[in-house]
């Protein structure tokens, strides 16, 4: 409650510095309490300038998706025909799973400004601060057998990579299977979760996280070396609605290509965008570490790695590390 009142006070006094002392008098609490509430607002995407002896000034509000602007950019037939926007959720994946159980149709997308429990693969966390990124889940009901699901992951990575390149001009590349990197640092991740029975897919929830407008300070220290954002790399703010619209367009186009011509054209596009091919890599797999050079994808989407002795190995899952020059 006090946070709301404090925010309203700053809104009424835009462009002015307000001292901690004045605020503590106004709200009848200590300056430490005011400072704590300002930090709560900061976590919610508000920015303050703080100058000793002058006080605090509100300098930025969190950006908000607008349905109107999204609809103006989403031109797809199926993907995005129902758009569900949320301010804050635990994970858009959870919301999408629930919506499917309640009958949501293919193409439904769930977007949140913030996630409190965004997740990556294998129980990893996905950092999702408010108003800074694209945290989105897509409901898909593809007519493919379960073993070919990895092809869909690669297809989404291709669409996303092409779209990021087109909208930002950055040389984004794909690290197998579906990390998007710029200059060796991660800007995006894809997580596929499915429900199936007897090798038949009921539905897939494709979770897409794009670190669009995060600044260096928005990343926790342990991620700063490994992760980056489109804003950091381009030096300008990305209009998230434009990127979403472009990505959904690419995805729909590639999905059509895939149903008409199979995986081969997608495989070739993936190989052209890959940063893990033809260079030394180390892959942590369930059965141990494999070192060698990735040479291609096979027709199922698995990675073919050539070992030092010239033998070839096919990997279906694992974590790739680029060992040189920017591991
Ligand atoms: P992943 O397991 O490949 O990647 C997770 C790793 O990525 C983390 O351990 C960390 O090193 C790094 N990382 C975490 N947050 C970020 C970030 N914001 N930017 C760059 N790197 C980061 C990849 O998993 C799949 C991620 C999917 C996220 C989406 S967001 C919408 C949907 N909802 C949800 O809960 N997950 C998906």
PDB file of N, CA, C and O in Angstrom, residues 221-287:
ATOM      1  N   UNK A 221      24.924 -10.689 -11.024  1.00  0.00           N
ATOM      2  CA  UNK A 221      26.364 -10.733 -11.331  1.00  0.00           C
ATOM      3  C   UNK A 221      26.802 -12.047 -11.953  1.00  0.00           C
ATOM      4  O   UNK A 221      27.629 -12.060 -12.868  1.00  0.00           O
ATOM      5  N   UNK A 222      26.238 -13.170 -11.508  1.00  0.00           N
ATOM      6  CA  UNK A 222      26.719 -14.462 -12.013  1.00  0.00           C
ATOM      7  C   UNK A 222      26.347 -14.699 -13.481  1.00  0.00           C
ATOM      8  O   UNK A 222      26.857 -15.613 -14.114  1.00  0.00           O
ATOM      9  N   UNK A 223      25.441 -13.865 -14.019  1.00  0.00           N
ATOM     10  CA  UNK A 223      25.064 -14.058 -15.434  1.00  0.00           C
ATOM     11  C   UNK A 223      25.782 -13.095 -16.377  1.00  0.00           C
ATOM     12  O   UNK A 223      25.707 -13.239 -17.590  1.00  0.00           O
ATOM     13  N   UNK A 224      26.448 -12.081 -15.792  1.00  0.00           N
ATOM     14  CA  UNK A 224      26.952 -10.984 -16.651  1.00  0.00           C
ATOM     15  C   UNK A 224      27.962 -11.417 -17.701  1.00  0.00           C
ATOM     16  O   UNK A 224      28.019 -10.830 -18.770  1.00  0.00           O
ATOM     17  N   UNK A 225      28.725 -12.466 -17.437  1.00  0.00           N
ATOM     18  CA  UNK A 225      29.686 -12.921 -18.446  1.00  0.00           C
ATOM     19  C   UNK A 225      29.030 -13.757 -19.522  1.00  0.00           C
ATOM     20  O   UNK A 225      29.408 -13.707 -20.684  1.00  0.00           O
ATOM     21  N   UNK A 226      28.022 -14.515 -19.102  1.00  0.00           N
ATOM     22  CA  UNK A 226      27.440 -15.496 -20.021  1.00  0.00           C
ATOM     23  C   UNK A 226      26.251 -14.956 -20.804  1.00  0.00           C
ATOM     24  O   UNK A 226      25.893 -15.493 -21.839  1.00  0.00           O
ATOM     25  N   UNK A 227      25.618 -13.889 -20.274  1.00  0.00           N
ATOM     26  CA  UNK A 227      24.380 -13.418 -20.905  1.00  0.00           C
ATOM     27  C   UNK A 227      24.520 -11.975 -21.367  1.00  0.00           C
ATOM     28  O   UNK A 227      25.308 -11.200 -20.827  1.00  0.00           O
ATOM     29  N   UNK A 228      23.726 -11.620 -22.358  1.00  0.00           N
ATOM     30  CA  UNK A 228      23.690 -10.232 -22.804  1.00  0.00           C
ATOM     31  C   UNK A 228      22.283  -9.933 -23.316  1.00  0.00           C
ATOM     32  O   UNK A 228      21.399 -10.785 -23.224  1.00  0.00           O
ATOM     33  N   UNK A 229      22.073  -8.709 -23.784  1.00  0.00           N
ATOM     34  CA  UNK A 229      20.726  -8.381 -24.277  1.00  0.00           C
ATOM     35  C   UNK A 229      20.843  -7.659 -25.616  1.00  0.00           C
ATOM     36  O   UNK A 229      21.918  -7.188 -25.989  1.00  0.00           O
ATOM     37  N   UNK A 230      19.711  -7.541 -26.281  1.00  0.00           N
ATOM     38  CA  UNK A 230      19.709  -6.846 -27.569  1.00  0.00           C
ATOM     39  C   UNK A 230      20.043  -5.371 -27.358  1.00  0.00           C
ATOM     40  O   UNK A 230      20.735  -4.768 -28.174  1.00  0.00           O
ATOM     41  N   UNK A 231      19.564  -4.806 -26.241  1.00  0.00           N
ATOM     42  CA  UNK A 231      19.872  -3.399 -25.944  1.00  0.00           C
ATOM     43  C   UNK A 231      21.376  -3.193 -25.728  1.00  0.00           C
ATOM     44  O   UNK A 231      21.974  -2.273 -26.289  1.00  0.00           O
ATOM     45  N   UNK A 232      21.985  -4.089 -24.947  1.00  0.00           N
ATOM     46  CA  UNK A 232      23.423  -3.946 -24.684  1.00  0.00           C
ATOM     47  C   UNK A 232      24.195  -4.059 -26.000  1.00  0.00           C
ATOM     48  O   UNK A 232      25.125  -3.297 -26.265  1.00  0.00           O
ATOM     49  N   UNK A 233      23.793  -4.987 -26.849  1.00  0.00           N
ATOM     50  CA  UNK A 233      24.552  -5.235 -28.082  1.00  0.00           C
ATOM     51  C   UNK A 233      24.335  -4.177 -29.159  1.00  0.00           C
ATOM     52  O   UNK A 233      25.233  -3.904 -29.942  1.00  0.00           O
ATOM     53  N   UNK A 234      23.114  -3.607 -29.204  1.00  0.00           N
ATOM     54  CA  UNK A 234      22.857  -2.633 -30.281  1.00  0.00           C
ATOM     55  C   UNK A 234      22.981  -1.192 -29.796  1.00  0.00           C
ATOM     56  O   UNK A 234      23.083  -0.269 -30.605  1.00  0.00           O
ATOM     57  N   UNK A 235      22.868  -1.008 -28.461  1.00  0.00           N
ATOM     58  CA  UNK A 235      22.897   0.349 -27.922  1.00  0.00           C
ATOM     59  C   UNK A 235      21.570   1.067 -28.073  1.00  0.00           C
ATOM     60  O   UNK A 235      21.479   2.275 -27.844  1.00  0.00           O
ATOM     61  N   UNK A 236      20.540   0.337 -28.474  1.00  0.00           N
ATOM     62  CA  UNK A 236      19.230   1.012 -28.550  1.00  0.00           C
ATOM     63  C   UNK A 236      18.122   0.087 -28.053  1.00  0.00           C
ATOM     64  O   UNK A 236      18.248  -1.139 -28.098  1.00  0.00           O
ATOM     65  N   UNK A 237      17.054   0.731 -27.602  1.00  0.00           N
ATOM     66  CA  UNK A 237      15.931  -0.031 -27.083  1.00  0.00           C
ATOM     67  C   UNK A 237      15.186  -0.737 -28.224  1.00  0.00           C
ATOM     68  O   UNK A 237      15.011  -0.168 -29.300  1.00  0.00           O
ATOM     69  N   UNK A 238      14.783  -1.968 -27.970  1.00  0.00           N
ATOM     70  CA  UNK A 238      14.091  -2.742 -28.995  1.00  0.00           C
ATOM     71  C   UNK A 238      12.596  -2.649 -28.767  1.00  0.00           C
ATOM     72  O   UNK A 238      12.124  -2.794 -27.642  1.00  0.00           O
ATOM     73  N   UNK A 239      11.852  -2.395 -29.833  1.00  0.00           N
ATOM     74  CA  UNK A 239      10.394  -2.397 -29.697  1.00  0.00           C
ATOM     75  C   UNK A 239       9.936  -3.850 -29.674  1.00  0.00           C
ATOM     76  O   UNK A 239       9.974  -4.548 -30.700  1.00  0.00           O
ATOM     77  N   UNK A 240       9.564  -4.300 -28.489  1.00  0.00           N
ATOM     78  CA  UNK A 240       9.314  -5.732 -28.319  1.00  0.00           C
ATOM     79  C   UNK A 240       8.190  -6.253 -29.215  1.00  0.00           C
ATOM     80  O   UNK A 240       8.248  -7.362 -29.727  1.00  0.00           O
ATOM     81  N   UNK A 241       7.174  -5.414 -29.410  1.00  0.00           N
ATOM     82  CA  UNK A 241       6.040  -5.860 -30.236  1.00  0.00           C
ATOM     83  C   UNK A 241       6.479  -6.156 -31.669  1.00  0.00           C
ATOM     84  O   UNK A 241       5.971  -7.074 -32.312  1.00  0.00           O
ATOM     85  N   UNK A 242       7.425  -5.354 -32.175  1.00  0.00           N
ATOM     86  CA  UNK A 242       7.907  -5.540 -33.557  1.00  0.00           C
ATOM     87  C   UNK A 242       8.613  -6.893 -33.670  1.00  0.00           C
ATOM     88  O   UNK A 242       8.381  -7.665 -34.609  1.00  0.00           O
ATOM     89  N   UNK A 243       9.445  -7.198 -32.676  1.00  0.00           N
ATOM     90  CA  UNK A 243      10.194  -8.456 -32.704  1.00  0.00           C
ATOM     91  C   UNK A 243       9.234  -9.651 -32.582  1.00  0.00           C
ATOM     92  O   UNK A 243       9.377 -10.646 -33.304  1.00  0.00           O
ATOM     93  N   UNK A 244       8.256  -9.536 -31.710  1.00  0.00           N
ATOM     94  CA  UNK A 244       7.297 -10.640 -31.558  1.00  0.00           C
ATOM     95  C   UNK A 244       6.558 -10.873 -32.880  1.00  0.00           C
ATOM     96  O   UNK A 244       6.424 -12.004 -33.351  1.00  0.00           O
ATOM     97  N   UNK A 245       6.093  -9.792 -33.487  1.00  0.00           N
ATOM     98  CA  UNK A 245       5.340  -9.918 -34.740  1.00  0.00           C
ATOM     99  C   UNK A 245       6.193 -10.555 -35.827  1.00  0.00           C
ATOM    100  O   UNK A 245       5.757 -11.475 -36.530  1.00  0.00           O
ATOM    101  N   UNK A 246       7.434 -10.110 -35.947  1.00  0.00           N
ATOM    102  CA  UNK A 246       8.322 -10.639 -36.981  1.00  0.00           C
ATOM    103  C   UNK A 246       8.625 -12.117 -36.726  1.00  0.00           C
ATOM    104  O   UNK A 246       8.585 -12.948 -37.633  1.00  0.00           O
ATOM    105  N   UNK A 247       8.897 -12.439 -35.460  1.00  0.00           N
ATOM    106  CA  UNK A 247       9.217 -13.826 -35.111  1.00  0.00           C
ATOM    107  C   UNK A 247       8.034 -14.754 -35.408  1.00  0.00           C
ATOM    108  O   UNK A 247       8.209 -15.826 -36.003  1.00  0.00           O
ATOM    109  N   UNK A 248       6.840 -14.348 -35.035  1.00  0.00           N
ATOM    110  CA  UNK A 248       5.684 -15.225 -35.284  1.00  0.00           C
ATOM    111  C   UNK A 248       5.492 -15.426 -36.794  1.00  0.00           C
ATOM    112  O   UNK A 248       5.143 -16.520 -37.246  1.00  0.00           O
ATOM    113  N   UNK A 249       5.754 -14.369 -37.568  1.00  0.00           N
ATOM    114  CA  UNK A 249       5.646 -14.473 -39.023  1.00  0.00           C
ATOM    115  C   UNK A 249       6.642 -15.491 -39.576  1.00  0.00           C
ATOM    116  O   UNK A 249       6.294 -16.360 -40.379  1.00  0.00           O
ATOM    117  N   UNK A 250       7.892 -15.391 -39.106  1.00  0.00           N
ATOM    118  CA  UNK A 250       8.933 -16.335 -39.559  1.00  0.00           C
ATOM    119  C   UNK A 250       8.566 -17.762 -39.155  1.00  0.00           C
ATOM    120  O   UNK A 250       8.720 -18.693 -39.926  1.00  0.00           O
ATOM    121  N   UNK A 251       8.100 -17.890 -37.930  1.00  0.00           N
ATOM    122  CA  UNK A 251       7.796 -19.222 -37.414  1.00  0.00           C
ATOM    123  C   UNK A 251       6.681 -19.871 -38.237  1.00  0.00           C
ATOM    124  O   UNK A 251       6.774 -21.047 -38.617  1.00  0.00           O
ATOM    125  N   UNK A 252       5.678 -19.100 -38.529  1.00  0.00           N
ATOM    126  CA  UNK A 252       4.558 -19.659 -39.304  1.00  0.00           C
ATOM    127  C   UNK A 252       5.027 -20.057 -40.706  1.00  0.00           C
ATOM    128  O   UNK A 252       4.674 -21.115 -41.216  1.00  0.00           O
ATOM    129  N   UNK A 253       5.892 -19.216 -41.273  1.00  0.00           N
ATOM    130  CA  UNK A 253       6.415 -19.505 -42.621  1.00  0.00           C
ATOM    131  C   UNK A 253       7.253 -20.796 -42.610  1.00  0.00           C
ATOM    132  O   UNK A 253       7.089 -21.678 -43.457  1.00  0.00           O
ATOM    133  N   UNK A 254       8.139 -20.923 -41.624  1.00  0.00           N
ATOM    134  CA  UNK A 254       9.001 -22.113 -41.575  1.00  0.00           C
ATOM    135  C   UNK A 254       8.208 -23.363 -41.215  1.00  0.00           C
ATOM    136  O   UNK A 254       8.523 -24.459 -41.662  1.00  0.00           O
ATOM    137  N   UNK A 255       7.187 -23.185 -40.418  1.00  0.00           N
ATOM    138  CA  UNK A 255       6.379 -24.342 -40.061  1.00  0.00           C
ATOM    139  C   UNK A 255       5.652 -24.870 -41.307  1.00  0.00           C
ATOM    140  O   UNK A 255       5.561 -26.074 -41.532  1.00  0.00           O
ATOM    141  N   UNK A 256       5.204 -23.959 -42.146  1.00  0.00           N
ATOM    142  CA  UNK A 256       4.544 -24.358 -43.400  1.00  0.00           C
ATOM    143  C   UNK A 256       5.555 -25.087 -44.296  1.00  0.00           C
ATOM    144  O   UNK A 256       5.262 -26.143 -44.851  1.00  0.00           O
ATOM    145  N   UNK A 257       6.757 -24.522 -44.380  1.00  0.00           N
ATOM    146  CA  UNK A 257       7.813 -25.140 -45.190  1.00  0.00           C
ATOM    147  C   UNK A 257       8.103 -26.554 -44.683  1.00  0.00           C
ATOM    148  O   UNK A 257       8.262 -27.494 -45.467  1.00  0.00           O
ATOM    149  N   UNK A 258       8.155 -26.693 -43.378  1.00  0.00           N
ATOM    150  CA  UNK A 258       8.445 -27.983 -42.738  1.00  0.00           C
ATOM    151  C   UNK A 258       7.344 -29.006 -43.055  1.00  0.00           C
ATOM    152  O   UNK A 258       7.633 -30.154 -43.387  1.00  0.00           O
ATOM    153  N   UNK A 259       6.087 -28.597 -42.983  1.00  0.00           N
ATOM    154  CA  UNK A 259       5.013 -29.567 -43.256  1.00  0.00           C
ATOM    155  C   UNK A 259       4.978 -29.929 -44.746  1.00  0.00           C
ATOM    156  O   UNK A 259       4.613 -31.033 -45.097  1.00  0.00           O
ATOM    157  N   UNK A 260       5.406 -28.999 -45.589  1.00  0.00           N
ATOM    158  CA  UNK A 260       5.371 -29.301 -47.023  1.00  0.00           C
ATOM    159  C   UNK A 260       6.611 -30.070 -47.497  1.00  0.00           C
ATOM    160  O   UNK A 260       6.522 -30.970 -48.309  1.00  0.00           O
ATOM    161  N   UNK A 261       7.781 -29.694 -46.953  1.00  0.00           N
ATOM    162  CA  UNK A 261       9.021 -30.267 -47.514  1.00  0.00           C
ATOM    163  C   UNK A 261       9.858 -31.064 -46.518  1.00  0.00           C
ATOM    164  O   UNK A 261      10.964 -31.483 -46.838  1.00  0.00           O
ATOM    165  N   UNK A 262       9.366 -31.214 -45.314  1.00  0.00           N
ATOM    166  CA  UNK A 262      10.117 -31.997 -44.329  1.00  0.00           C
ATOM    167  C   UNK A 262      11.238 -31.186 -43.691  1.00  0.00           C
ATOM    168  O   UNK A 262      11.327 -29.968 -43.852  1.00  0.00           O
ATOM    169  N   UNK A 263      12.131 -31.891 -43.007  1.00  0.00           N
ATOM    170  CA  UNK A 263      13.129 -31.228 -42.180  1.00  0.00           C
ATOM    171  C   UNK A 263      14.328 -30.682 -42.972  1.00  0.00           C
ATOM    172  O   UNK A 263      15.011 -29.767 -42.515  1.00  0.00           O
ATOM    173  N   UNK A 264      14.581 -31.226 -44.177  1.00  0.00           N
ATOM    174  CA  UNK A 264      15.820 -30.853 -44.887  1.00  0.00           C
ATOM    175  C   UNK A 264      16.030 -29.337 -45.035  1.00  0.00           C
ATOM    176  O   UNK A 264      17.103 -28.830 -44.682  1.00  0.00           O
ATOM    177  N   UNK A 265      15.037 -28.569 -45.526  1.00  0.00           N
ATOM    178  CA  UNK A 265      15.312 -27.125 -45.662  1.00  0.00           C
ATOM    179  C   UNK A 265      15.586 -26.448 -44.321  1.00  0.00           C
ATOM    180  O   UNK A 265      16.416 -25.536 -44.233  1.00  0.00           O
ATOM    181  N   UNK A 266      14.932 -26.909 -43.269  1.00  0.00           N
ATOM    182  CA  UNK A 266      15.155 -26.327 -41.940  1.00  0.00           C
ATOM    183  C   UNK A 266      16.569 -26.668 -41.471  1.00  0.00           C
ATOM    184  O   UNK A 266      17.291 -25.821 -40.920  1.00  0.00           O
ATOM    185  N   UNK A 267      16.970 -27.912 -41.711  1.00  0.00           N
ATOM    186  CA  UNK A 267      18.324 -28.345 -41.320  1.00  0.00           C
ATOM    187  C   UNK A 267      19.385 -27.473 -41.997  1.00  0.00           C
ATOM    188  O   UNK A 267      20.339 -27.017 -41.366  1.00  0.00           O
ATOM    189  N   UNK A 268      19.181 -27.191 -43.269  1.00  0.00           N
ATOM    190  CA  UNK A 268      20.170 -26.382 -43.993  1.00  0.00           C
ATOM    191  C   UNK A 268      20.222 -24.952 -43.454  1.00  0.00           C
ATOM    192  O   UNK A 268      21.290 -24.370 -43.289  1.00  0.00           O
ATOM    193  N   UNK A 269      19.036 -24.412 -43.149  1.00  0.00           N
ATOM    194  CA  UNK A 269      18.997 -23.054 -42.583  1.00  0.00           C
ATOM    195  C   UNK A 269      19.676 -23.038 -41.223  1.00  0.00           C
ATOM    196  O   UNK A 269      20.437 -22.132 -40.892  1.00  0.00           O
ATOM    197  N   UNK A 270      19.414 -24.077 -40.429  1.00  0.00           N
ATOM    198  CA  UNK A 270      20.018 -24.155 -39.086  1.00  0.00           C
ATOM    199  C   UNK A 270      21.540 -24.200 -39.212  1.00  0.00           C
ATOM    200  O   UNK A 270      22.256 -23.482 -38.502  1.00  0.00           O
ATOM    201  N   UNK A 271      22.009 -25.040 -40.131  1.00  0.00           N
ATOM    202  CA  UNK A 271      23.467 -25.183 -40.290  1.00  0.00           C
ATOM    203  C   UNK A 271      24.106 -23.850 -40.692  1.00  0.00           C
ATOM    204  O   UNK A 271      25.186 -23.503 -40.235  1.00  0.00           O
ATOM    205  N   UNK A 272      23.381 -23.082 -41.522  1.00  0.00           N
ATOM    206  CA  UNK A 272      23.933 -21.805 -41.978  1.00  0.00           C
ATOM    207  C   UNK A 272      24.020 -20.789 -40.830  1.00  0.00           C
ATOM    208  O   UNK A 272      24.866 -19.893 -40.841  1.00  0.00           O
ATOM    209  N   UNK A 273      23.148 -20.931 -39.840  1.00  0.00           N
ATOM    210  CA  UNK A 273      23.118 -19.966 -38.731  1.00  0.00           C
ATOM    211  C   UNK A 273      23.892 -20.443 -37.506  1.00  0.00           C
ATOM    212  O   UNK A 273      23.999 -19.734 -36.510  1.00  0.00           O
ATOM    213  N   UNK A 274      24.415 -21.665 -37.590  1.00  0.00           N
ATOM    214  CA  UNK A 274      25.015 -22.262 -36.403  1.00  0.00           C
ATOM    215  C   UNK A 274      26.370 -21.670 -36.052  1.00  0.00           C
ATOM    216  O   UNK A 274      27.180 -21.361 -36.920  1.00  0.00           O
ATOM    217  N   UNK A 275      26.609 -21.525 -34.737  1.00  0.00           N
ATOM    218  CA  UNK A 275      27.958 -21.141 -34.305  1.00  0.00           C
ATOM    219  C   UNK A 275      28.685 -22.347 -33.720  1.00  0.00           C
ATOM    220  O   UNK A 275      29.805 -22.238 -33.243  1.00  0.00           O
ATOM    221  N   UNK A 276      28.023 -23.518 -33.719  1.00  0.00           N
ATOM    222  CA  UNK A 276      28.702 -24.688 -33.129  1.00  0.00           C
ATOM    223  C   UNK A 276      29.297 -25.637 -34.162  1.00  0.00           C
ATOM    224  O   UNK A 276      29.911 -26.628 -33.793  1.00  0.00           O
ATOM    225  N   UNK A 277      29.124 -25.338 -35.436  1.00  0.00           N
ATOM    226  CA  UNK A 277      29.657 -26.267 -36.442  1.00  0.00           C
ATOM    227  C   UNK A 277      31.080 -25.896 -36.845  1.00  0.00           C
ATOM    228  O   UNK A 277      31.459 -24.723 -36.840  1.00  0.00           O
ATOM    229  N   UNK A 278      31.850 -26.947 -37.213  1.00  0.00           N
ATOM    230  CA  UNK A 278      33.199 -26.767 -37.768  1.00  0.00           C
ATOM    231  C   UNK A 278      34.123 -25.974 -36.848  1.00  0.00           C
ATOM    232  O   UNK A 278      34.868 -25.102 -37.291  1.00  0.00           O
ATOM    233  N   UNK A 279      34.026 -26.207 -35.572  1.00  0.00           N
ATOM    234  CA  UNK A 279      34.955 -25.587 -34.627  1.00  0.00           C
ATOM    235  C   UNK A 279      35.055 -26.506 -33.413  1.00  0.00           C
ATOM    236  O   UNK A 279      34.174 -27.328 -33.172  1.00  0.00           O
ATOM    237  N   UNK A 280      36.128 -26.386 -32.652  1.00  0.00           N
ATOM    238  CA  UNK A 280      36.304 -27.295 -31.517  1.00  0.00           C
ATOM    239  C   UNK A 280      35.211 -27.076 -30.455  1.00  0.00           C
ATOM    240  O   UNK A 280      34.944 -25.926 -30.089  1.00  0.00           O
ATOM    241  N   UNK A 281      34.591 -28.153 -30.049  1.00  0.00           N
ATOM    242  CA  UNK A 281      33.580 -28.045 -28.992  1.00  0.00           C
ATOM    243  C   UNK A 281      33.770 -29.152 -27.952  1.00  0.00           C
ATOM    244  O   UNK A 281      34.407 -30.176 -28.216  1.00  0.00           O
ATOM    245  N   UNK A 282      33.187 -28.894 -26.785  1.00  0.00           N
ATOM    246  CA  UNK A 282      33.140 -29.908 -25.746  1.00  0.00           C
ATOM    247  C   UNK A 282      31.673 -30.049 -25.377  1.00  0.00           C
ATOM    248  O   UNK A 282      30.973 -29.048 -25.177  1.00  0.00           O
ATOM    249  N   UNK A 283      31.187 -31.283 -25.350  1.00  0.00           N
ATOM    250  CA  UNK A 283      29.766 -31.482 -25.047  1.00  0.00           C
ATOM    251  C   UNK A 283      29.635 -32.320 -23.785  1.00  0.00           C
ATOM    252  O   UNK A 283      30.189 -33.420 -23.701  1.00  0.00           O
ATOM    253  N   UNK A 284      28.920 -31.774 -22.794  1.00  0.00           N
ATOM    254  CA  UNK A 284      28.630 -32.569 -21.598  1.00  0.00           C
ATOM    255  C   UNK A 284      27.361 -33.360 -21.872  1.00  0.00           C
ATOM    256  O   UNK A 284      26.298 -32.770 -22.056  1.00  0.00           O
ATOM    257  N   UNK A 285      27.479 -34.668 -21.911  1.00  0.00           N
ATOM    258  CA  UNK A 285      26.302 -35.495 -22.165  1.00  0.00           C
ATOM    259  C   UNK A 285      26.032 -36.342 -20.919  1.00  0.00           C
ATOM    260  O   UNK A 285      26.848 -36.376 -19.999  1.00  0.00           O
ATOM    261  N   UNK A 286      24.889 -37.018 -20.940  1.00  0.00           N
ATOM    262  CA  UNK A 286      24.559 -37.869 -19.776  1.00  0.00           C
ATOM    263  C   UNK A 286      25.602 -38.961 -19.598  1.00  0.00           C
ATOM    264  O   UNK A 286      25.838 -39.458 -18.517  1.00  0.00           O
ATOM    265  N   UNK A 287      26.262 -39.329 -20.721  1.00  0.00           N
ATOM    266  CA  UNK A 287      27.239 -40.429 -20.623  1.00  0.00           C
ATOM    267  C   UNK A 287      28.690 -39.952 -20.573  1.00  0.00           C
ATOM    268  O   UNK A 287      29.608 -40.721 -20.780  1.00  0.00           O
TER     269      UNK A 287
END
